[in-house]
Short mmCIF file of C-alpha atoms and ligand atoms in Angstrom, two decimals:
data_model
loop_
_atom_site.label_atom_id
_atom_site.label_comp_id
_atom_site.label_asym_id
_atom_site.label_seq_id
_atom_site.Cartn_x
_atom_site.Cartn_y
_atom_site.Cartn_z
CA MET A 1 -26.89 47.38 -7.70
CA GLN A 2 -23.28 46.57 -6.89
CA LYS A 3 -21.58 49.64 -5.24
CA GLU A 4 -18.86 49.90 -7.90
CA ASP A 5 -21.53 49.65 -10.60
CA ASN A 6 -23.26 52.47 -8.94
CA LEU A 7 -20.17 54.59 -9.08
CA LYS A 8 -19.75 53.79 -12.85
CA GLU A 9 -23.45 54.85 -13.35
CA ILE A 10 -22.96 58.03 -11.39
CA ILE A 11 -19.79 58.99 -13.44
CA SER A 12 -21.65 58.48 -16.69
CA HIS A 13 -24.74 60.35 -15.42
CA ALA A 14 -22.52 63.20 -14.26
CA LYS A 15 -20.95 63.40 -17.81
CA GLU A 16 -24.23 63.02 -19.67
CA TYR A 17 -25.82 65.88 -17.98
CA GLY A 18 -22.96 68.33 -17.82
CA PHE A 19 -21.86 67.98 -14.08
CA VAL A 20 -18.41 66.56 -14.43
CA PHE A 21 -16.17 65.87 -17.44
CA PRO A 22 -12.76 64.34 -17.66
CA SER A 23 -10.23 67.10 -17.98
CA SER A 24 -8.95 67.79 -21.50
CA GLU A 25 -10.91 64.84 -22.62
CA ILE A 26 -10.14 65.34 -26.40
CA TYR A 27 -6.63 64.52 -25.64
CA ASP A 28 -7.80 61.39 -23.62
CA GLY A 29 -7.97 63.20 -20.35
CA LEU A 30 -5.32 63.86 -17.60
CA SER A 31 -5.35 61.41 -14.75
CA ALA A 32 -7.13 62.45 -11.63
CA THR A 33 -8.12 65.85 -12.98
CA TYR A 34 -11.77 66.76 -13.78
CA ASP A 35 -13.74 69.78 -15.15
CA TYR A 36 -16.97 70.88 -13.75
CA GLY A 37 -19.60 71.39 -16.35
CA GLN A 38 -22.49 73.90 -16.67
CA LEU A 39 -24.47 72.02 -13.96
CA GLY A 40 -21.62 70.86 -11.90
CA SER A 41 -20.23 74.37 -11.45
CA GLU A 42 -23.80 75.49 -10.19
CA LEU A 43 -23.87 72.68 -7.80
CA LYS A 44 -20.52 73.28 -6.56
CA ASN A 45 -21.17 77.06 -6.05
CA ASN A 46 -24.31 76.28 -4.03
CA ILE A 47 -22.25 73.86 -1.73
CA LYS A 48 -19.75 76.71 -1.37
CA ALA A 49 -22.50 79.12 -0.51
CA TYR A 50 -24.13 76.79 2.06
CA TRP A 51 -20.61 76.31 3.72
CA TRP A 52 -19.55 80.04 3.48
CA LYS A 53 -22.81 81.37 4.86
CA SER A 54 -23.02 78.79 7.67
CA MET A 55 -19.36 79.31 8.68
CA VAL A 56 -18.72 82.96 8.07
CA GLN A 57 -22.01 84.71 8.00
CA MET A 58 -23.61 82.70 10.79
CA HIS A 59 -20.72 83.24 13.14
CA GLU A 60 -19.87 86.74 14.22
CA ASN A 61 -16.39 85.76 15.16
CA ILE A 62 -15.40 84.03 11.80
CA VAL A 63 -14.20 85.95 8.85
CA GLY A 64 -13.29 84.80 5.39
CA ILE A 65 -10.15 85.45 3.18
CA ASP A 66 -8.85 84.51 -0.25
CA SER A 67 -5.09 83.96 -0.22
CA ALA A 68 -2.86 83.12 -3.08
CA ILE A 69 -2.00 79.61 -4.18
CA PHE A 70 1.66 80.62 -4.54
CA MET A 71 3.39 81.21 -1.33
CA HIS A 72 6.98 82.09 -0.19
CA PRO A 73 8.74 78.64 -0.29
CA THR A 74 9.90 78.95 3.42
CA THR A 75 6.21 78.58 4.39
CA TRP A 76 6.41 74.85 3.39
CA LYS A 77 9.53 74.43 5.28
CA ALA A 78 8.06 75.88 8.41
CA SER A 79 4.91 73.87 7.93
CA GLY A 80 6.76 70.67 7.71
CA HIS A 81 5.49 69.86 4.22
CA VAL A 82 8.88 69.86 2.65
CA ASP A 83 10.22 67.23 4.94
CA ALA A 84 7.15 65.34 6.02
CA PHE A 85 4.27 65.61 3.61
CA ASN A 86 4.82 62.08 2.42
CA ASP A 87 2.83 59.03 1.60
CA PRO A 88 4.33 55.53 2.01
CA LEU A 89 3.96 53.94 -1.43
CA ILE A 90 4.30 50.37 -2.50
CA ASP A 91 3.92 48.77 -5.94
CA ASN A 92 2.62 45.20 -6.78
CA LYS A 93 5.23 43.68 -9.17
CA ASP A 94 2.71 41.65 -11.15
CA SER A 95 -0.11 44.20 -11.77
CA LYS A 96 2.37 47.03 -11.85
CA LYS A 97 -0.19 48.96 -9.78
CA ARG A 98 0.90 51.42 -7.16
CA TYR A 99 -0.77 51.70 -3.76
CA ARG A 100 -0.46 53.84 -0.70
CA ALA A 101 0.77 51.25 1.92
CA ASP A 102 -1.26 52.79 4.77
CA VAL A 103 -4.38 52.55 2.64
CA LEU A 104 -3.87 48.80 1.92
CA ILE A 105 -3.60 48.29 5.67
CA GLU A 106 -6.64 50.36 6.40
CA ASP A 107 -8.63 48.44 3.84
CA HIS A 108 -7.66 45.23 5.39
CA ILE A 109 -8.86 46.47 8.78
CA GLU A 110 -12.05 47.64 7.24
CA LYS A 111 -12.69 43.97 5.99
CA ILE A 112 -12.29 42.77 9.69
CA ARG A 113 -14.70 45.39 10.74
CA GLN A 114 -17.19 44.14 8.27
CA LYS A 115 -16.86 40.74 9.67
CA ILE A 116 -17.79 42.15 13.16
CA ASP A 117 -20.79 43.85 11.67
CA LYS A 118 -21.96 40.62 10.11
CA GLU A 119 -21.67 38.84 13.43
CA VAL A 120 -23.72 41.58 15.01
CA GLU A 121 -26.32 41.38 12.34
CA LYS A 122 -26.48 37.55 12.88
CA GLY A 123 -27.08 38.30 16.61
CA LEU A 124 -29.83 40.69 15.92
CA LYS A 125 -31.59 38.11 13.63
CA ARG A 126 -31.21 35.37 16.32
CA PHE A 127 -32.41 37.27 19.37
CA GLY A 128 -34.68 39.86 17.75
CA ASP A 129 -36.07 42.60 20.05
CA ALA A 130 -34.21 41.19 23.04
CA PHE A 131 -31.01 41.82 21.30
CA ASN A 132 -28.50 44.01 23.38
CA GLU A 133 -25.83 45.09 20.85
CA ALA A 134 -23.46 46.78 23.38
CA GLU A 135 -23.45 43.55 25.48
CA PHE A 136 -23.10 41.42 22.47
CA ARG A 137 -20.01 43.40 21.24
CA ALA A 138 -18.50 43.21 24.63
CA THR A 139 -18.91 39.55 25.03
CA ASN A 140 -19.12 37.63 21.78
CA PRO A 141 -15.89 35.66 21.36
CA ASN A 142 -15.85 36.16 17.49
CA VAL A 143 -16.33 39.88 17.83
CA LEU A 144 -13.74 40.14 20.63
CA ARG A 145 -11.28 38.25 18.65
CA ASN A 146 -11.66 40.34 15.52
CA ALA A 147 -11.61 43.56 17.67
CA GLU A 148 -8.38 42.46 19.31
CA LYS A 149 -6.90 41.78 15.77
CA ILE A 150 -7.81 45.18 14.77
CA LYS A 151 -6.27 46.80 17.68
CA GLU A 152 -3.09 44.88 17.16
CA ILE A 153 -2.80 45.95 13.51
CA GLU A 154 -3.62 49.63 14.28
CA ASP A 155 -0.94 49.66 17.11
CA ARG A 156 1.67 48.17 14.79
CA MET A 157 0.64 50.58 12.05
CA ARG A 158 0.84 53.54 14.20
CA GLU A 159 4.25 52.70 15.54
CA THR A 160 5.79 51.94 12.20
CA LEU A 161 4.39 54.98 10.59
CA GLU A 162 5.24 57.38 13.36
CA ASN A 163 8.99 56.10 13.48
CA ASN A 164 9.08 56.26 9.62
CA ASP A 165 9.92 52.55 9.78
CA LEU A 166 9.22 51.66 6.15
CA GLU A 167 10.58 48.14 6.52
CA GLY A 168 8.06 47.66 9.30
CA VAL A 169 5.22 48.88 7.15
CA TYR A 170 6.31 46.31 4.54
CA GLN A 171 6.47 43.54 7.06
CA LEU A 172 3.15 44.26 8.29
CA ILE A 173 1.64 43.93 4.82
CA ILE A 174 3.45 40.70 4.39
CA ASP A 175 2.36 39.42 7.75
CA LEU A 176 -1.23 40.34 7.21
CA GLU A 177 -0.86 38.45 3.70
CA ILE A 178 -2.44 41.47 1.96
CA SER A 179 -2.76 40.82 -1.75
CA CYS A 180 -3.06 43.26 -4.69
CA PRO A 181 -6.89 43.74 -5.25
CA LEU A 182 -6.07 43.69 -9.01
CA SER A 183 -3.63 40.70 -9.59
CA GLY A 184 -4.39 38.87 -6.28
CA SER A 185 -0.64 38.47 -5.81
CA LYS A 186 1.44 39.22 -2.75
CA ASN A 187 4.56 40.13 -4.83
CA TRP A 188 5.38 43.59 -3.45
CA THR A 189 8.17 46.00 -3.79
CA GLU A 190 9.63 47.59 -0.59
CA VAL A 191 7.81 50.61 0.73
CA ARG A 192 9.08 54.10 -0.17
CA GLN A 193 8.27 57.70 0.94
CA PHE A 194 6.96 59.94 -1.75
CA ASN A 195 6.46 63.69 -1.40
CA LEU A 196 3.02 64.89 -2.54
CA MET A 197 3.86 68.51 -3.30
CA PHE A 198 3.88 69.89 -6.82
CA SER A 199 6.81 72.29 -7.52
CA THR A 200 7.41 74.78 -10.25
CA GLU A 201 9.88 77.71 -10.96
CA LEU A 202 9.15 81.28 -10.11
CA GLY A 203 10.28 83.78 -12.88
CA SER A 204 12.64 83.12 -15.56
CA VAL A 205 15.66 81.97 -13.62
CA SER A 206 15.56 78.48 -12.58
CA GLY A 207 17.40 76.99 -9.80
CA GLU A 208 16.99 75.96 -6.22
CA SER A 209 16.24 79.33 -4.83
CA ALA A 210 13.43 79.95 -7.22
CA LYS A 211 11.65 76.72 -6.62
CA ILE A 212 8.08 77.32 -5.35
CA TYR A 213 5.16 74.93 -4.67
CA LEU A 214 1.58 74.75 -5.55
CA ARG A 215 -0.17 74.74 -1.98
CA PRO A 216 -1.09 71.36 -0.85
CA GLU A 217 -3.72 72.82 1.62
CA THR A 218 -5.18 76.31 2.03
CA ALA A 219 -4.60 76.39 5.88
CA GLN A 220 -1.19 77.91 5.56
CA GLY A 221 -2.46 80.95 3.74
CA ILE A 222 -4.63 81.51 6.93
CA PHE A 223 -1.68 81.01 9.31
CA VAL A 224 0.51 83.46 7.60
CA ASN A 225 -2.25 86.16 7.66
CA PHE A 226 -3.18 85.45 11.14
CA LEU A 227 -1.98 88.80 12.53
CA ASN A 228 -3.11 90.85 9.47
CA VAL A 229 -6.66 89.71 9.99
CA GLN A 230 -6.63 89.80 13.82
CA LYS A 231 -5.27 93.40 13.69
CA SER A 232 -7.14 94.84 10.87
CA GLY A 233 -10.52 93.22 11.95
CA ARG A 234 -9.87 93.74 15.64
CA MET A 235 -10.64 90.13 16.12
CA LYS A 236 -10.86 88.83 19.78
CA ILE A 237 -9.87 85.20 20.60
CA PRO A 238 -11.76 82.91 20.13
CA PHE A 239 -12.08 83.72 16.45
CA GLY A 240 -11.92 81.91 13.16
CA ILE A 241 -10.56 82.47 9.62
CA ALA A 242 -12.21 80.72 6.79
CA GLN A 243 -11.18 80.20 3.11
CA ILE A 244 -12.27 78.23 0.09
CA GLY A 245 -9.68 77.53 -2.55
CA LYS A 246 -7.73 75.09 -4.71
CA ALA A 247 -5.00 72.77 -3.37
CA PHE A 248 -2.72 70.41 -5.25
CA ARG A 249 -1.33 67.09 -4.32
CA ASN A 250 0.63 64.63 -6.40
CA GLU A 251 -1.53 61.65 -5.27
CA ILE A 252 0.01 58.19 -5.59
CA VAL A 253 -3.25 56.45 -6.14
CA ALA A 254 -5.96 58.57 -7.79
CA ARG A 255 -8.62 56.52 -9.45
CA GLN A 256 -11.75 57.14 -7.62
CA PHE A 257 -13.36 59.89 -9.63
CA ILE A 258 -13.53 63.26 -7.87
CA PHE A 259 -12.84 61.58 -4.52
CA ARG A 260 -9.12 61.66 -4.92
CA MET A 261 -7.88 64.33 -7.47
CA ARG A 262 -4.50 65.91 -8.00
CA GLU A 263 -6.15 69.39 -8.29
CA PHE A 264 -9.05 69.94 -5.88
CA GLU A 265 -10.70 72.47 -3.76
CA GLN A 266 -10.88 72.70 0.11
CA MET A 267 -13.04 74.55 2.42
CA GLU A 268 -11.02 75.25 5.63
CA MET A 269 -11.51 77.21 8.78
CA GLN A 270 -8.94 77.80 11.38
CA PHE A 271 -10.17 78.59 14.85
CA PHE A 272 -7.87 80.55 17.20
CA VAL A 273 -8.32 79.68 20.89
CA ARG A 274 -6.68 80.23 24.29
CA PRO A 275 -4.09 77.47 25.02
CA GLY A 276 -5.58 74.86 27.25
CA GLU A 277 -9.12 75.45 25.76
CA GLU A 278 -8.46 73.57 22.55
CA LEU A 279 -10.05 70.20 23.22
CA LYS A 280 -13.28 71.92 24.32
CA TRP A 281 -13.30 73.79 21.09
CA TYR A 282 -12.38 70.70 19.28
CA GLU A 283 -15.56 68.89 20.62
CA TYR A 284 -17.56 71.89 19.89
CA TRP A 285 -16.55 72.10 16.16
CA LYS A 286 -16.91 68.32 15.82
CA ASP A 287 -20.59 68.69 16.90
CA ILE A 288 -21.27 71.83 14.70
CA ARG A 289 -19.80 70.13 11.62
CA ILE A 290 -21.66 66.91 11.90
CA LYS A 291 -24.93 68.89 12.29
CA TRP A 292 -24.11 70.91 9.17
CA HIS A 293 -23.93 67.60 7.14
CA LYS A 294 -26.88 66.00 8.64
CA LYS A 295 -29.12 69.17 8.01
CA LEU A 296 -28.81 68.36 4.31
CA GLY A 297 -30.86 65.33 4.75
CA LEU A 298 -28.70 62.94 2.80
CA GLY A 299 -29.29 60.26 5.57
CA ASP A 300 -27.92 60.18 9.14
CA GLU A 301 -26.65 56.64 8.70
CA ASN A 302 -24.32 57.84 5.86
CA TYR A 303 -22.04 59.49 8.38
CA ARG A 304 -19.63 58.38 11.08
CA PHE A 305 -16.67 59.61 12.97
CA HIS A 306 -13.30 58.05 12.66
CA ASP A 307 -10.53 59.05 15.10
CA HIS A 308 -7.10 59.21 13.50
CA ILE A 309 -4.82 56.10 14.39
CA LYS A 310 -1.73 58.13 13.45
CA LEU A 311 -1.81 61.78 14.40
CA ALA A 312 -0.19 64.25 12.06
CA HIS A 313 2.98 65.92 13.31
CA TYR A 314 1.07 68.91 14.31
CA ALA A 315 -1.95 67.50 16.04
CA ASN A 316 -2.99 66.55 19.52
CA ALA A 317 -6.42 65.27 18.54
CA ALA A 318 -8.03 64.52 15.19
CA SER A 319 -11.13 62.94 13.80
CA ASP A 320 -12.64 62.46 10.29
CA ILE A 321 -16.25 62.76 9.33
CA GLU A 322 -16.60 59.67 7.14
CA PHE A 323 -19.32 59.39 4.43
CA ASP A 324 -20.72 56.23 2.90
CA PHE A 325 -19.50 56.92 -0.63
CA PRO A 326 -20.18 54.26 -3.46
CA MET A 327 -16.63 53.04 -2.53
CA GLY A 328 -17.69 52.54 1.24
CA PHE A 329 -16.98 54.79 4.29
CA LYS A 330 -14.13 57.26 3.54
CA GLU A 331 -13.00 60.63 4.75
CA LEU A 332 -15.07 63.57 3.76
CA GLU A 333 -13.86 66.24 6.40
CA GLY A 334 -11.20 66.40 8.92
CA ILE A 335 -11.41 68.18 12.32
CA HIS A 336 -8.00 68.65 13.81
CA SER A 337 -6.59 70.17 16.97
CA ARG A 338 -3.38 71.59 15.46
CA THR A 339 -2.04 72.99 18.74
CA ASP A 340 0.09 76.11 18.43
CA PHE A 341 2.46 74.04 15.94
CA ASP A 342 1.86 76.24 12.79
CA LEU A 343 2.03 79.60 14.35
CA LYS A 344 5.11 78.67 16.41
CA GLN A 345 6.91 77.40 13.30
CA HIS A 346 6.11 80.42 11.35
CA GLU A 347 7.31 82.50 14.19
CA GLU A 348 10.57 80.58 14.29
CA PHE A 349 11.19 80.61 10.46
CA SER A 350 10.13 84.26 9.75
CA GLY A 351 11.60 85.84 12.91
CA LYS A 352 8.25 87.73 13.40
CA LYS A 353 6.02 87.47 16.40
CA LEU A 354 2.66 85.79 15.83
CA GLN A 355 1.09 86.36 19.24
CA TYR A 356 -2.09 87.63 20.58
CA PHE A 357 -2.51 89.88 23.73
CA ASP A 358 -5.49 88.55 25.66
CA PRO A 359 -6.89 91.59 27.63
CA GLU A 360 -9.07 89.22 29.71
CA ILE A 361 -6.15 87.51 31.28
CA ASN A 362 -3.45 90.16 30.59
CA GLU A 363 -1.25 87.70 28.75
CA ASN A 364 0.49 87.34 25.55
CA TYR A 365 0.43 83.87 23.88
CA VAL A 366 0.69 82.02 20.62
CA PRO A 367 -3.14 80.84 20.09
CA TYR A 368 -3.94 77.13 19.80
CA VAL A 369 -5.91 76.07 16.66
CA ILE A 370 -8.89 73.92 15.74
CA GLU A 371 -9.16 73.27 12.16
CA THR A 372 -12.20 72.04 10.14
CA SER A 373 -11.22 71.04 6.65
CA ILE A 374 -13.47 69.66 4.00
CA GLY A 375 -13.04 68.70 0.38
CA LEU A 376 -15.34 70.44 -1.79
CA ASP A 377 -15.09 67.90 -4.58
CA ARG A 378 -15.79 65.08 -1.89
CA MET A 379 -18.68 66.92 -0.79
CA PHE A 380 -19.91 67.20 -4.29
CA LEU A 381 -19.60 63.39 -4.79
CA ALA A 382 -21.35 62.75 -1.44
CA VAL A 383 -24.26 64.91 -2.50
CA LEU A 384 -24.37 63.43 -5.96
CA SER A 385 -23.94 59.85 -5.14
CA SER A 386 -26.55 59.83 -2.37
CA SER A 387 -29.17 61.74 -4.44
CA TYR A 388 -28.81 59.60 -7.57
CA LYS A 389 -31.54 56.96 -7.82
CA THR A 390 -33.35 55.14 -10.62
CA GLU A 391 -37.03 54.50 -9.86
CA GLN A 392 -39.49 52.15 -11.42
CA LEU A 393 -42.70 54.01 -12.37
CA GLU A 394 -46.30 52.76 -12.64
CA ASN A 395 -46.44 52.57 -16.54
CA ASP A 396 -43.43 50.18 -16.46
CA THR A 397 -40.95 52.94 -17.32
CA GLU A 398 -38.01 54.17 -15.24
CA ARG A 399 -36.80 57.49 -14.32
CA ALA A 400 -33.36 58.60 -13.14
CA VAL A 401 -33.82 61.16 -10.40
CA LEU A 402 -31.31 63.30 -8.60
CA SER A 403 -33.19 64.07 -5.27
CA LEU A 404 -30.56 66.77 -4.44
CA PRO A 405 -31.30 68.96 -1.45
CA PRO A 406 -33.35 71.77 -3.09
CA ALA A 407 -31.04 74.57 -1.74
CA LEU A 408 -28.20 72.94 -3.69
CA ALA A 409 -29.99 72.01 -6.99
CA PRO A 410 -28.36 73.78 -10.02
CA TYR A 411 -31.76 74.89 -11.38
CA LYS A 412 -34.55 75.65 -8.93
CA VAL A 413 -37.43 75.68 -11.33
CA ALA A 414 -38.00 74.68 -15.09
CA ILE A 415 -40.38 76.93 -16.89
CA MET A 416 -42.36 74.93 -19.58
CA PRO A 417 -44.92 76.25 -22.04
CA LEU A 418 -47.26 73.28 -23.00
CA THR A 419 -47.00 74.14 -26.79
CA ARG A 420 -44.84 76.41 -28.71
CA LYS A 421 -47.91 78.30 -29.98
CA ASP A 422 -50.95 80.24 -28.95
CA GLY A 423 -49.01 82.80 -26.92
CA LEU A 424 -47.83 80.22 -24.42
CA PRO A 425 -44.01 80.88 -24.85
CA GLU A 426 -44.63 84.48 -24.42
CA LYS A 427 -46.54 83.87 -21.10
CA ALA A 428 -43.87 81.55 -20.06
CA ARG A 429 -41.13 84.07 -20.67
CA GLU A 430 -43.04 86.63 -18.73
CA ILE A 431 -43.18 84.35 -15.65
CA MET A 432 -39.54 83.35 -16.00
CA ASP A 433 -38.46 87.11 -16.21
CA ALA A 434 -40.19 87.70 -12.91
CA LEU A 435 -38.57 84.57 -11.20
CA LYS A 436 -35.04 84.79 -12.48
CA PHE A 437 -33.82 87.48 -10.18
CA ASP A 438 -34.22 85.14 -7.21
CA PHE A 439 -34.08 81.67 -8.63
CA ASN A 440 -31.89 79.98 -11.31
CA CYS A 441 -34.53 78.99 -13.82
CA GLN A 442 -34.32 76.89 -17.08
CA TYR A 443 -36.62 77.50 -19.90
CA ASP A 444 -37.66 74.29 -21.80
CA GLU A 445 -40.17 74.03 -24.58
CA LYS A 446 -38.77 71.10 -26.58
CA ASP A 447 -40.33 67.53 -26.62
CA SER A 448 -43.44 66.15 -24.76
CA PRO A 449 -44.08 67.24 -21.20
CA GLY A 450 -43.12 63.66 -20.14
CA LYS A 451 -39.85 63.89 -21.61
CA ARG A 452 -39.12 67.35 -20.26
CA TYR A 453 -39.99 66.13 -16.72
CA ARG A 454 -37.67 63.23 -17.02
CA ARG A 455 -34.82 65.61 -18.09
CA GLN A 456 -35.49 67.83 -15.13
CA ASP A 457 -35.64 64.92 -12.82
CA ALA A 458 -32.31 63.75 -13.99
CA ILE A 459 -30.62 67.06 -13.15
CA GLY A 460 -32.52 67.43 -9.95
CA THR A 461 -34.67 70.47 -10.56
CA PRO A 462 -37.09 70.69 -7.56
CA TYR A 463 -40.00 72.23 -9.50
CA CYS A 464 -41.37 72.24 -12.92
CA VAL A 465 -43.88 74.87 -13.86
CA MET A 466 -46.22 74.17 -16.91
CA ILE A 467 -47.92 77.06 -18.67
CA ASP A 468 -50.96 75.86 -20.61
CA HIS A 469 -54.10 77.43 -22.21
CA GLN A 470 -55.92 77.84 -18.85
CA THR A 471 -53.04 80.09 -17.67
CA LEU A 472 -54.03 82.60 -20.20
CA GLU A 473 -57.59 82.59 -18.86
CA ASP A 474 -56.99 82.56 -15.14
CA ASN A 475 -53.26 83.17 -14.62
CA THR A 476 -52.74 79.68 -13.01
CA VAL A 477 -50.12 77.21 -13.85
CA THR A 478 -49.42 73.60 -12.74
CA VAL A 479 -46.36 73.03 -10.45
CA ARG A 480 -44.87 69.71 -10.47
CA ASP A 481 -42.80 68.39 -7.59
CA ARG A 482 -39.59 66.42 -8.44
CA ASP A 483 -39.82 63.88 -5.60
CA THR A 484 -43.56 63.12 -5.38
CA MET A 485 -44.28 63.89 -9.06
CA LYS A 486 -47.50 65.40 -7.83
CA GLN A 487 -48.94 68.38 -9.84
CA ASP A 488 -50.84 71.22 -8.29
CA ARG A 489 -52.69 74.10 -9.94
CA VAL A 490 -51.54 77.40 -8.31
CA SER A 491 -51.93 81.04 -9.16
CA VAL A 492 -48.87 82.64 -10.72
CA ASP A 493 -48.67 85.13 -8.04
CA ALA A 494 -48.20 82.48 -5.51
CA LEU A 495 -45.17 80.78 -7.46
CA HIS A 496 -42.39 82.94 -5.94
CA ALA A 497 -43.34 82.10 -2.31
CA ILE A 498 -43.86 78.42 -3.11
CA ILE A 499 -40.41 78.11 -4.61
CA ALA A 500 -38.76 80.20 -2.06
CA GLU A 501 -40.18 78.05 0.65
CA LYS A 502 -38.58 74.98 -0.74
CA VAL A 503 -35.26 76.14 -2.05
CA SER A 504 -34.09 78.83 0.41
CA LEU A 505 -30.76 78.10 2.21
CA THR A 506 -32.46 79.57 5.36
CA HIS A 507 -33.99 76.28 6.34
CA LEU A 508 -30.40 74.75 6.29
CA LEU A 509 -28.86 77.66 8.21
CA LYS A 510 -31.46 78.04 10.94
P1 LIG B 601 -6.78 61.18 2.73
O1 LIG B 601 -6.36 60.38 3.93
O2 LIG B 601 -8.02 60.66 2.03
O3 LIG B 601 -5.67 61.31 1.64
P2 LIG B 601 -5.98 63.45 4.04
O4 LIG B 601 -6.22 63.06 5.53
O5 LIG B 601 -4.77 63.69 3.42
O6 LIG B 601 -6.98 62.69 3.13
P3 LIG B 601 -6.59 66.22 4.69
O7 LIG B 601 -5.13 66.53 4.58
O8 LIG B 601 -7.02 66.13 6.08
O9 LIG B 601 -6.86 64.93 3.92
O10 LIG B 601 -7.40 67.26 3.81
C1 LIG B 601 -8.67 67.79 4.29
C2 LIG B 601 -9.85 67.51 3.29
O11 LIG B 601 -9.31 67.65 1.86
C3 LIG B 601 -10.01 65.85 3.24
O12 LIG B 601 -10.92 65.54 4.21
C4 LIG B 601 -10.69 65.66 1.88
O13 LIG B 601 -12.03 65.92 1.78
C5 LIG B 601 -9.98 66.80 1.02
N1 LIG B 601 -9.01 66.15 0.20
C6 LIG B 601 -7.65 65.75 0.54
N2 LIG B 601 -7.00 65.19 -0.46
C7 LIG B 601 -7.90 65.36 -1.54
C8 LIG B 601 -7.77 64.84 -2.93
N3 LIG B 601 -6.69 64.36 -3.36
N4 LIG B 601 -8.80 65.06 -3.68
C9 LIG B 601 -9.98 65.44 -3.16
N5 LIG B 601 -10.06 65.97 -1.86
C10 LIG B 601 -9.11 65.82 -1.22
#
């Protein structure tokens, strides 16, 4: 299946089964905004729980907060967002489509990178077991030429973006002969800067002084509370503050489902460290975060690190964890060494000291910060897209299955009486009543067992429990496994332990 078709199928599956709906759909939707349905919100909550437990509850030195979306407007002056939270935009005059100029160039680089990968694949085919990939990459003339090209483009891109040289960015697009993916034309407008923050007015009086912003990241809510948390929680450096919450960005291009939305949710953690130790902690968090992802079992080959070409104004090191989405490898999470930039800026703009007295070295200082920042909606898409499969079955039928990590599945178990009579529904309810305290269960008595299994496969329920006439005699049920489709007869008394073993978050957290 083509990757884009795959995305279309996932979008329609997500809608059909109540995971994700276009927002205000009866009014034809609102671009780049989505609503999570009855199953989507369960999946989202489970992802949040996995993140929160692993970041906050598994680390004695990390605590969580929940700060307001609205913040004093000076926050965004201090953070640099009012002046510098811009994206360079460019329009194609023929298709009238708008693009982010840096993304056009990055996509161009990705194409060259794919050429290199193809060359390496060819080498592997030719030399088989004797193939030495590292040597091949270091010596093959085609690979070297393309790698050199990438470096040149990246250097130019970094230089122009860092110097806010919009004409230079435009010239790069022209020199690379980048064409509009839609119209194929190279008829571009000039490049302009576009601020991504949404603003609104506070109270009933409008005017410059009452202008406030919807936060474009949750991080600043953590920075302004740094001392509150440190003092009230008697936190000792190094320590972290985590938060999950909504963020808003007026994205220029927003047409990749929940990958890029104008209202989205972030899970961020700021880790405060001694100055000079930040790069050690940066490596530490890169390692912890990639392990968190891989533990889910979505496939190690779906992740890669990508170091930033252009560092943000506040960072001295930054890397993205990219995931192989249906649109290809794209940013899922950022790990940034933010230096002491944010706290220092807030000190300057607020006139309040934001320092820490370190008893071990007898010094006052403004801590350095390592940030881990992951988009909850992108994580949702990563989980959904890598779990969605259609499988050919023996009897010439097909099933759509969501092989979600069991701990994240919206329902852990479906309870099914074989028929709607003979006391089977009553027995099924009794079993469900015992399980529902610990597991999200769905009761399902409609249609044939085959149809019911298909429905549960399509929403990723790890187990189906079938109650039949034998259940009434010997208190046993059949348990069907979503992935193997195997059915086992087990005692009702064993059910709780069997389900818990499979769906508990503990496996992921250990
Ligand atoms: P991109 O380069 O894709 O615009 P970014 O580098 O601006 O992303 P950050 O500012 O580092 O993103 O935000 C941290 C995380 O928040 C990202 O890794 C991503 O998962 C998520 N995120 C950012 N913008 C959006 C958005 N518009 N919709 C959904 N998630 C987003």
